[in-house]
Amino acid sequence: MFNPKKIYKVARKLNKTIVFPEASYSERIVEAGKIIRDKKIANVIFVGDESNLILKYKNLKNITIINPKTSDIRQEIEDLIFEKRQAKGITRKKAKELSYDPIYFATMLVEMGIADGMVAGAETATSDSLRPALQLIKGKDGGYISSCNIIFGKNRVLGKEKTLVIGDSGLNVEPSANELMQVALNMADFAKNVCDIFPKVAMLSFSTHGSAVTSETKKVAQATELLKNKRPDLVCDGEIQLDAAICPKVAEIKCPESPLKGRANVLVFPELQSGNICYKAIERFGNLKSFGPIVLGLNKPVNDLSRGCTVEDIIMVTALTVMQTGGENK
């Protein structure tokens, strides 16, 4: 079961360093960074002008502040950006420009091992906060990169406190059947290793087991078969409608043979639009907490915040970022 207190406890033991590139222009980031420091959830690096930050926020003791304009590693970062992207046509001038950009600079701190992970997006669109990581850190073994949200809490539908992992909620607009299978794999592993829940994967559609037949439902059905062949150990089903996936009484009517039995906890949406809309609707209408989007499949963890995030969200995403460095929720 997903347990925030346990997440924080494990994060403290791991003693990792997380960089925040938006400190100079986000009061929420600075407030969260202070709490993260005080509770020892992670060591904190702010990217920004030290004098301005200290003048504005006062108590920043035991927080490392690095200014790209004066840093003695900026040249090294410029060289590495150029080296990594010259095959894509980047010029030396552009590499220098990017080395001053706080998001690119922070991403390279992660890539170079100076920080263990990065959290951004409180003030920056997803495309801008994640582009550097996709270009410079890239996926594990060339694997597929996707994202998910953790939905946590209790309400009339979910009953007692329950965790849902839903996605892709922030990255891939229209995944193919094979890509959708990889999204499901990323989410199932994250649910097990970080959220400490036994994954029951629903490959969602507007159809259940052929109740409608379109190119969209066929894609989800194909992705489900690929998933079953790839990971026969997983409890999964699809294509399946949301109500049949999470409501036992509905499952008894629509798909009594489903191994999910209406108790799915990993919800894989067929495309980004539905996944993103749904997680925000659940959060706003369902009186539940949503943490994320959490990026899955990168070589090193870089996570994106919703621009509507709270300080509490930033702290939890930071702890989850620490967990992604190799810790498990045990």
mmCIF file of C-alpha atoms in Angstrom:
data_model
loop_
_atom_site.group_PDB
_atom_site.id
_atom_site.type_symbol
_atom_site.label_atom_id
_atom_site.label_comp_id
_atom_site.label_asym_id
_atom_site.label_seq_id
_atom_site.Cartn_x
_atom_site.Cartn_y
_atom_site.Cartn_z
ATOM 1 C CA MET A 1 0.000 0.000 0.000
ATOM 2 C CA PHE A 2 1.216 3.495 -0.880
ATOM 3 C CA ASN A 3 2.281 5.190 2.343
ATOM 4 C CA PRO A 4 3.627 8.773 2.158
ATOM 5 C CA LYS A 5 5.259 8.515 5.591
ATOM 6 C CA LYS A 6 7.105 5.405 4.456
ATOM 7 C CA ILE A 7 8.187 7.124 1.234
ATOM 8 C CA TYR A 8 9.707 9.970 3.238
ATOM 9 C CA LYS A 9 11.409 7.533 5.618
ATOM 10 C CA VAL A 10 13.062 5.617 2.788
ATOM 11 C CA ALA A 11 14.071 8.866 1.057
ATOM 12 C CA ARG A 12 15.853 10.056 4.227
ATOM 13 C CA LYS A 13 17.854 6.828 4.392
ATOM 14 C CA LEU A 14 18.959 7.162 0.759
ATOM 15 C CA ASN A 15 20.454 10.629 1.399
ATOM 16 C CA LYS A 16 20.325 11.808 -2.231
ATOM 17 C CA THR A 17 20.713 15.259 -3.771
ATOM 18 C CA ILE A 18 17.955 16.864 -5.844
ATOM 19 C CA VAL A 19 18.359 20.014 -7.938
ATOM 20 C CA PHE A 20 15.625 22.627 -8.439
ATOM 21 C CA PRO A 21 16.212 24.904 -11.455
ATOM 22 C CA GLU A 22 13.233 27.219 -10.787
ATOM 23 C CA ALA A 23 14.298 28.560 -7.372
ATOM 24 C CA SER A 24 14.968 32.063 -8.693
ATOM 25 C CA TYR A 25 11.405 32.516 -9.926
ATOM 26 C CA SER A 26 9.245 30.214 -7.786
ATOM 27 C CA GLU A 27 8.379 30.927 -4.175
ATOM 28 C CA ARG A 28 6.732 27.480 -3.934
ATOM 29 C CA ILE A 29 9.985 25.792 -4.897
ATOM 30 C CA VAL A 30 11.962 27.741 -2.297
ATOM 31 C CA GLU A 31 9.390 27.037 0.437
ATOM 32 C CA ALA A 32 9.361 23.330 -0.446
ATOM 33 C CA GLY A 33 13.171 23.260 -0.617
ATOM 34 C CA LYS A 34 13.423 24.566 2.937
ATOM 35 C CA ILE A 35 11.052 21.871 4.212
ATOM 36 C CA ILE A 36 12.891 19.174 2.246
ATOM 37 C CA ARG A 37 16.135 20.380 3.844
ATOM 38 C CA ASP A 38 14.678 20.590 7.353
ATOM 39 C CA LYS A 39 13.055 17.143 7.156
ATOM 40 C CA LYS A 40 16.170 15.708 5.490
ATOM 41 C CA ILE A 41 14.174 14.198 2.646
ATOM 42 C CA ALA A 42 17.010 15.154 0.279
ATOM 43 C CA ASN A 43 20.011 17.416 0.002
ATOM 44 C CA VAL A 44 18.920 20.515 -1.927
ATOM 45 C CA ILE A 45 20.559 22.402 -4.789
ATOM 46 C CA PHE A 46 18.986 25.621 -6.081
ATOM 47 C CA VAL A 47 20.014 26.984 -9.468
ATOM 48 C CA GLY A 48 20.083 30.771 -9.311
ATOM 49 C CA ASP A 49 21.815 33.878 -8.056
ATOM 50 C CA GLU A 50 22.929 33.247 -4.479
ATOM 51 C CA SER A 51 22.919 36.907 -3.390
ATOM 52 C CA ASN A 52 19.405 37.541 -4.690
ATOM 53 C CA LEU A 53 17.999 34.336 -3.208
ATOM 54 C CA ILE A 54 19.515 34.899 0.233
ATOM 55 C CA LEU A 55 18.427 38.549 0.238
ATOM 56 C CA LYS A 56 14.866 37.583 -0.626
ATOM 57 C CA TYR A 57 14.421 34.373 1.406
ATOM 58 C CA LYS A 58 16.962 34.754 4.240
ATOM 59 C CA ASN A 59 17.320 31.286 5.781
ATOM 60 C CA LEU A 60 18.907 29.189 3.038
ATOM 61 C CA LYS A 61 21.599 27.628 5.211
ATOM 62 C CA ASN A 62 22.596 24.100 4.165
ATOM 63 C CA ILE A 63 21.135 24.626 0.702
ATOM 64 C CA THR A 64 23.675 24.673 -2.126
ATOM 65 C CA ILE A 65 23.104 27.482 -4.636
ATOM 66 C CA ILE A 66 24.793 27.361 -8.041
ATOM 67 C CA ASN A 67 24.666 30.265 -10.461
ATOM 68 C CA PRO A 68 25.282 29.214 -14.084
ATOM 69 C CA LYS A 69 26.704 32.671 -14.829
ATOM 70 C CA THR A 70 29.523 32.333 -12.282
ATOM 71 C CA SER A 71 29.898 28.566 -11.886
ATOM 72 C CA ASP A 72 33.332 27.094 -12.551
ATOM 73 C CA ILE A 73 31.694 24.073 -14.203
ATOM 74 C CA ARG A 74 29.634 26.026 -16.738
ATOM 75 C CA GLN A 75 32.298 25.585 -19.439
ATOM 76 C CA GLU A 76 32.359 21.847 -18.825
ATOM 77 C CA ILE A 77 28.566 21.776 -19.127
ATOM 78 C CA GLU A 78 28.745 23.722 -22.389
ATOM 79 C CA ASP A 79 31.301 21.245 -23.761
ATOM 80 C CA LEU A 80 29.172 18.242 -22.777
ATOM 81 C CA ILE A 81 26.008 19.691 -24.293
ATOM 82 C CA PHE A 82 27.886 20.306 -27.532
ATOM 83 C CA GLU A 83 29.366 16.807 -27.478
ATOM 84 C CA LYS A 84 25.996 15.153 -26.869
ATOM 85 C CA ARG A 85 24.034 17.210 -29.412
ATOM 86 C CA GLN A 86 26.472 18.042 -32.196
ATOM 87 C CA ALA A 87 25.234 15.068 -34.229
ATOM 88 C CA LYS A 88 21.801 16.719 -34.107
ATOM 89 C CA GLY A 89 23.237 19.904 -35.565
ATOM 90 C CA ILE A 90 23.753 21.993 -32.439
ATOM 91 C CA THR A 91 26.339 24.757 -32.815
ATOM 92 C CA ARG A 92 28.946 25.746 -30.250
ATOM 93 C CA LYS A 93 27.124 29.086 -29.867
ATOM 94 C CA LYS A 94 23.832 27.331 -29.084
ATOM 95 C CA ALA A 95 25.529 24.972 -26.614
ATOM 96 C CA LYS A 96 26.918 27.992 -24.772
ATOM 97 C CA GLU A 97 23.480 29.611 -24.690
ATOM 98 C CA LEU A 98 21.904 26.440 -23.288
ATOM 99 C CA SER A 99 24.602 26.091 -20.620
ATOM 100 C CA TYR A 100 23.274 29.308 -19.038
ATOM 101 C CA ASP A 101 19.652 28.107 -19.139
ATOM 102 C CA PRO A 102 18.656 26.954 -15.602
ATOM 103 C CA ILE A 103 16.735 23.890 -16.836
ATOM 104 C CA TYR A 104 19.540 22.681 -19.099
ATOM 105 C CA PHE A 105 22.148 23.528 -16.458
ATOM 106 C CA ALA A 106 20.277 21.553 -13.768
ATOM 107 C CA THR A 107 19.724 18.623 -16.133
ATOM 108 C CA MET A 108 23.462 18.462 -16.774
ATOM 109 C CA LEU A 109 24.136 18.495 -13.017
ATOM 110 C CA VAL A 110 22.107 15.270 -12.911
ATOM 111 C CA GLU A 111 23.813 13.797 -15.960
ATOM 112 C CA MET A 112 27.255 14.579 -14.471
ATOM 113 C CA GLY A 113 26.354 13.030 -11.109
ATOM 114 C CA ILE A 114 26.557 16.274 -9.139
ATOM 115 C CA ALA A 115 22.851 15.853 -8.376
ATOM 116 C CA ASP A 116 20.968 12.549 -8.246
ATOM 117 C CA GLY A 117 17.720 13.896 -9.698
ATOM 118 C CA MET A 118 15.836 17.009 -10.740
ATOM 119 C CA VAL A 119 12.367 18.412 -10.012
ATOM 120 C CA ALA A 120 10.933 21.228 -12.160
ATOM 121 C CA GLY A 121 7.687 22.366 -13.756
ATOM 122 C CA ALA A 122 6.113 24.535 -11.053
ATOM 123 C CA GLU A 123 6.536 27.536 -13.350
ATOM 124 C CA THR A 124 7.569 25.862 -16.600
ATOM 125 C CA ALA A 125 5.558 24.005 -19.246
ATOM 126 C CA THR A 126 6.194 20.267 -19.482
ATOM 127 C CA SER A 127 7.724 20.579 -22.942
ATOM 128 C CA ASP A 128 10.356 22.986 -21.622
ATOM 129 C CA SER A 129 11.075 21.251 -18.304
ATOM 130 C CA LEU A 130 11.522 17.786 -19.835
ATOM 131 C CA ARG A 131 13.066 18.529 -23.239
ATOM 132 C CA PRO A 132 16.633 18.759 -21.847
ATOM 133 C CA ALA A 133 16.309 15.401 -20.080
ATOM 134 C CA LEU A 134 14.934 13.717 -23.188
ATOM 135 C CA GLN A 135 17.835 15.139 -25.219
ATOM 136 C CA LEU A 136 20.692 14.700 -22.754
ATOM 137 C CA ILE A 137 19.857 11.949 -20.238
ATOM 138 C CA LYS A 138 17.702 9.783 -22.519
ATOM 139 C CA GLY A 139 16.070 6.425 -21.816
ATOM 140 C CA LYS A 140 17.428 3.339 -20.117
ATOM 141 C CA ASP A 141 18.993 1.092 -22.762
ATOM 142 C CA GLY A 142 17.191 3.089 -25.424
ATOM 143 C CA GLY A 143 13.862 2.189 -23.823
ATOM 144 C CA TYR A 144 10.555 3.988 -23.983
ATOM 145 C CA ILE A 145 10.029 7.028 -21.750
ATOM 146 C CA SER A 146 6.554 7.664 -20.370
ATOM 147 C CA SER A 147 4.858 9.255 -17.371
ATOM 148 C CA CYS A 148 2.253 8.570 -14.724
ATOM 149 C CA ASN A 149 0.428 10.121 -11.785
ATOM 150 C CA ILE A 150 -0.196 8.657 -8.369
ATOM 151 C CA ILE A 151 -3.792 9.123 -7.219
ATOM 152 C CA PHE A 152 -4.135 8.627 -3.491
ATOM 153 C CA GLY A 153 -6.890 8.933 -0.884
ATOM 154 C CA LYS A 154 -10.421 7.785 -0.182
ATOM 155 C CA ASN A 155 -13.864 8.698 -1.452
ATOM 156 C CA ARG A 156 -17.230 7.077 -2.128
ATOM 157 C CA VAL A 157 -15.978 5.185 -5.186
ATOM 158 C CA LEU A 158 -12.608 4.031 -3.876
ATOM 159 C CA GLY A 159 -13.780 3.472 -0.296
ATOM 160 C CA LYS A 160 -10.858 3.120 2.077
ATOM 161 C CA GLU A 161 -7.560 4.708 1.177
ATOM 162 C CA LYS A 162 -6.386 3.286 -2.123
ATOM 163 C CA THR A 163 -3.653 4.075 -4.617
ATOM 164 C CA LEU A 164 -4.087 4.312 -8.376
ATOM 165 C CA VAL A 165 -1.245 4.739 -10.836
ATOM 166 C CA ILE A 166 -2.559 6.293 -14.043
ATOM 167 C CA GLY A 167 -0.873 7.255 -17.293
ATOM 168 C CA ASP A 168 0.448 8.198 -19.689
ATOM 169 C CA SER A 169 -0.559 11.526 -18.206
ATOM 170 C CA GLY A 170 2.107 13.926 -19.415
ATOM 171 C CA LEU A 171 4.295 12.805 -22.332
ATOM 172 C CA ASN A 172 3.179 10.606 -25.215
ATOM 173 C CA VAL A 173 0.339 11.975 -27.298
ATOM 174 C CA GLU A 174 -0.676 8.971 -29.391
ATOM 175 C CA PRO A 175 1.342 5.823 -28.540
ATOM 176 C CA SER A 176 1.257 2.812 -30.843
ATOM 177 C CA ALA A 177 0.203 -0.611 -29.543
ATOM 178 C CA ASN A 178 3.817 -1.540 -28.806
ATOM 179 C CA GLU A 179 4.484 1.804 -27.129
ATOM 180 C CA LEU A 180 1.307 1.446 -25.073
ATOM 181 C CA MET A 181 2.580 -1.945 -23.896
ATOM 182 C CA GLN A 182 5.824 -0.283 -22.780
ATOM 183 C CA VAL A 183 3.870 2.457 -20.967
ATOM 184 C CA ALA A 184 2.083 -0.313 -19.051
ATOM 185 C CA LEU A 185 5.368 -2.043 -18.184
ATOM 186 C CA ASN A 186 6.896 1.194 -16.884
ATOM 187 C CA MET A 187 3.836 1.862 -14.751
ATOM 188 C CA ALA A 188 3.581 -1.666 -13.360
ATOM 189 C CA ASP A 189 7.233 -1.653 -12.278
ATOM 190 C CA PHE A 190 6.843 1.793 -10.711
ATOM 191 C CA ALA A 191 3.716 0.699 -8.841
ATOM 192 C CA LYS A 192 5.515 -2.329 -7.409
ATOM 193 C CA ASN A 193 8.969 -0.918 -6.676
ATOM 194 C CA VAL A 194 8.153 2.612 -5.553
ATOM 195 C CA CYS A 195 4.484 2.695 -4.555
ATOM 196 C CA ASP A 196 4.617 -0.710 -2.849
ATOM 197 C CA ILE A 197 1.415 -1.981 -4.440
ATOM 198 C CA PHE A 198 0.825 -5.231 -6.298
ATOM 199 C CA PRO A 199 0.067 -4.076 -9.850
ATOM 200 C CA LYS A 200 -3.236 -4.990 -11.466
ATOM 201 C CA VAL A 201 -3.108 -3.432 -14.905
ATOM 202 C CA ALA A 202 -6.148 -2.254 -16.863
ATOM 203 C CA MET A 203 -5.627 -1.326 -20.516
ATOM 204 C CA LEU A 204 -8.465 1.170 -20.814
ATOM 205 C CA SER A 205 -10.787 1.836 -23.723
ATOM 206 C CA PHE A 206 -14.403 2.764 -24.417
ATOM 207 C CA SER A 207 -14.964 -0.922 -25.150
ATOM 208 C CA THR A 208 -14.804 -4.051 -23.000
ATOM 209 C CA HIS A 209 -13.672 -7.265 -24.688
ATOM 210 C CA GLY A 210 -14.971 -6.357 -28.129
ATOM 211 C CA SER A 211 -18.198 -4.596 -27.167
ATOM 212 C CA ALA A 212 -17.127 -2.027 -29.786
ATOM 213 C CA VAL A 213 -14.695 -2.660 -32.626
ATOM 214 C CA THR A 214 -12.758 0.287 -34.025
ATOM 215 C CA SER A 215 -9.142 1.016 -34.840
ATOM 216 C CA GLU A 216 -8.818 2.578 -31.373
ATOM 217 C CA THR A 217 -10.143 -0.454 -29.487
ATOM 218 C CA LYS A 218 -8.104 -2.829 -31.656
ATOM 219 C CA LYS A 219 -4.942 -0.939 -30.709
ATOM 220 C CA VAL A 220 -5.642 -1.374 -26.994
ATOM 221 C CA ALA A 221 -6.502 -5.052 -27.454
ATOM 222 C CA GLN A 222 -3.266 -5.592 -29.383
ATOM 223 C CA ALA A 223 -1.264 -3.772 -26.689
ATOM 224 C CA THR A 224 -2.834 -6.042 -24.069
ATOM 225 C CA GLU A 225 -1.791 -9.166 -25.941
ATOM 226 C CA LEU A 226 1.737 -7.818 -26.317
ATOM 227 C CA LEU A 227 1.817 -7.115 -22.584
ATOM 228 C CA LYS A 228 0.610 -10.600 -21.678
ATOM 229 C CA ASN A 229 3.247 -12.172 -23.928
ATOM 230 C CA LYS A 230 6.010 -9.928 -22.572
ATOM 231 C CA ARG A 231 5.080 -10.294 -18.905
ATOM 232 C CA PRO A 232 2.874 -13.327 -18.294
ATOM 233 C CA ASP A 233 3.373 -12.785 -14.544
ATOM 234 C CA LEU A 234 1.363 -9.551 -14.606
ATOM 235 C CA VAL A 235 -2.307 -9.451 -13.687
ATOM 236 C CA CYS A 236 -3.721 -7.464 -16.599
ATOM 237 C CA ASP A 237 -6.734 -7.158 -18.871
ATOM 238 C CA GLY A 238 -7.938 -5.148 -21.826
ATOM 239 C CA GLU A 239 -9.395 -3.648 -23.730
ATOM 240 C CA ILE A 240 -11.625 -2.709 -20.795
ATOM 241 C CA GLN A 241 -13.810 0.240 -19.756
ATOM 242 C CA LEU A 242 -12.954 2.252 -16.661
ATOM 243 C CA ASP A 243 -16.020 1.198 -14.674
ATOM 244 C CA ALA A 244 -15.398 -2.487 -15.382
ATOM 245 C CA ALA A 245 -11.768 -2.050 -14.364
ATOM 246 C CA ILE A 246 -12.363 -0.517 -10.917
ATOM 247 C CA CYS A 247 -15.918 -1.486 -9.892
ATOM 248 C CA PRO A 248 -16.383 -5.158 -8.903
ATOM 249 C CA LYS A 249 -20.174 -5.062 -9.416
ATOM 250 C CA VAL A 250 -19.799 -3.669 -12.928
ATOM 251 C CA ALA A 251 -17.063 -6.205 -13.701
ATOM 252 C CA GLU A 252 -19.429 -9.044 -12.713
ATOM 253 C CA ILE A 253 -21.820 -7.858 -15.411
ATOM 254 C CA LYS A 254 -19.486 -6.779 -18.204
ATOM 255 C CA CYS A 255 -16.521 -9.133 -17.837
ATOM 256 C CA PRO A 256 -16.976 -11.758 -15.103
ATOM 257 C CA GLU A 257 -13.986 -13.693 -16.459
ATOM 258 C CA SER A 258 -11.602 -10.741 -16.105
ATOM 259 C CA PRO A 259 -8.609 -11.441 -13.825
ATOM 260 C CA LEU A 260 -8.929 -7.871 -12.513
ATOM 261 C CA LYS A 261 -12.326 -8.533 -10.894
ATOM 262 C CA GLY A 262 -12.938 -4.787 -10.915
ATOM 263 C CA ARG A 263 -9.931 -4.094 -8.693
ATOM 264 C CA ALA A 264 -7.404 -2.575 -11.089
ATOM 265 C CA ASN A 265 -4.894 -0.155 -9.589
ATOM 266 C CA VAL A 266 -2.735 0.620 -12.659
ATOM 267 C CA LEU A 267 -4.843 2.394 -15.278
ATOM 268 C CA VAL A 268 -3.259 2.702 -18.721
ATOM 269 C CA PHE A 269 -5.037 5.214 -20.939
ATOM 270 C CA PRO A 270 -4.974 4.781 -24.729
ATOM 271 C CA GLU A 271 -3.623 8.278 -25.408
ATOM 272 C CA LEU A 272 -2.471 11.421 -23.639
ATOM 273 C CA GLN A 273 -5.647 13.480 -23.906
ATOM 274 C CA SER A 274 -7.792 11.040 -21.940
ATOM 275 C CA GLY A 275 -5.066 10.287 -19.392
ATOM 276 C CA ASN A 276 -4.308 13.939 -18.643
ATOM 277 C CA ILE A 277 -7.959 14.977 -18.462
ATOM 278 C CA CYS A 278 -8.855 12.046 -16.247
ATOM 279 C CA TYR A 279 -6.158 12.531 -13.625
ATOM 280 C CA LYS A 280 -7.079 16.191 -13.249
ATOM 281 C CA ALA A 281 -10.794 15.378 -13.093
ATOM 282 C CA ILE A 282 -10.198 12.714 -10.427
ATOM 283 C CA GLU A 283 -8.125 15.146 -8.382
ATOM 284 C CA ARG A 284 -10.566 18.056 -8.635
ATOM 285 C CA PHE A 285 -13.918 16.261 -8.536
ATOM 286 C CA GLY A 286 -12.995 13.205 -6.497
ATOM 287 C CA ASN A 287 -11.351 14.937 -3.516
ATOM 288 C CA LEU A 288 -8.192 12.880 -4.025
ATOM 289 C CA LYS A 289 -4.500 13.767 -4.094
ATOM 290 C CA SER A 290 -2.524 13.534 -7.301
ATOM 291 C CA PHE A 291 1.266 13.428 -7.355
ATOM 292 C CA GLY A 292 3.114 13.820 -10.623
ATOM 293 C CA PRO A 293 3.510 13.530 -13.497
ATOM 294 C CA ILE A 294 6.339 11.149 -12.631
ATOM 295 C CA VAL A 295 8.626 10.421 -15.583
ATOM 296 C CA LEU A 296 9.427 6.739 -16.098
ATOM 297 C CA GLY A 297 12.219 5.137 -18.112
ATOM 298 C CA LEU A 298 14.959 7.803 -17.997
ATOM 299 C CA ASN A 299 18.518 6.824 -17.159
ATOM 300 C CA LYS A 300 18.389 9.239 -14.215
ATOM 301 C CA PRO A 301 15.279 10.679 -12.583
ATOM 302 C CA VAL A 302 13.928 14.022 -13.755
ATOM 303 C CA ASN A 303 10.345 14.841 -12.833
ATOM 304 C CA ASP A 304 7.825 17.372 -13.976
ATOM 305 C CA LEU A 305 5.377 19.193 -11.721
ATOM 306 C CA SER A 306 1.967 20.481 -12.678
ATOM 307 C CA ARG A 307 1.963 24.276 -12.731
ATOM 308 C CA GLY A 308 -0.977 24.025 -10.332
ATOM 309 C CA CYS A 309 1.147 22.112 -7.804
ATOM 310 C CA THR A 310 1.199 22.856 -4.088
ATOM 311 C CA VAL A 311 4.223 22.889 -1.784
ATOM 312 C CA GLU A 312 3.074 19.480 -0.517
ATOM 313 C CA ASP A 313 3.103 18.171 -4.106
ATOM 314 C CA ILE A 314 6.661 19.400 -4.628
ATOM 315 C CA ILE A 315 7.854 17.700 -1.444
ATOM 316 C CA MET A 316 6.244 14.365 -2.366
ATOM 317 C CA VAL A 317 7.508 14.440 -5.965
ATOM 318 C CA THR A 318 10.980 15.129 -4.583
ATOM 319 C CA ALA A 319 10.744 12.088 -2.307
ATOM 320 C CA LEU A 320 9.539 9.970 -5.231
ATOM 321 C CA THR A 321 12.438 11.276 -7.330
ATOM 322 C CA VAL A 322 14.807 10.119 -4.591
ATOM 323 C CA MET A 323 13.124 6.696 -4.649
ATOM 324 C CA GLN A 324 13.695 6.467 -8.395
ATOM 325 C CA THR A 325 17.454 6.694 -7.875
ATOM 326 C CA GLY A 326 17.394 3.059 -6.887
ATOM 327 C CA GLY A 327 15.539 2.831 -3.603
ATOM 328 C CA GLU A 328 12.544 0.588 -3.116
ATOM 329 C CA ASN A 329 9.639 1.116 -0.754
ATOM 330 C CA LYS A 330 10.597 -1.543 1.785
#
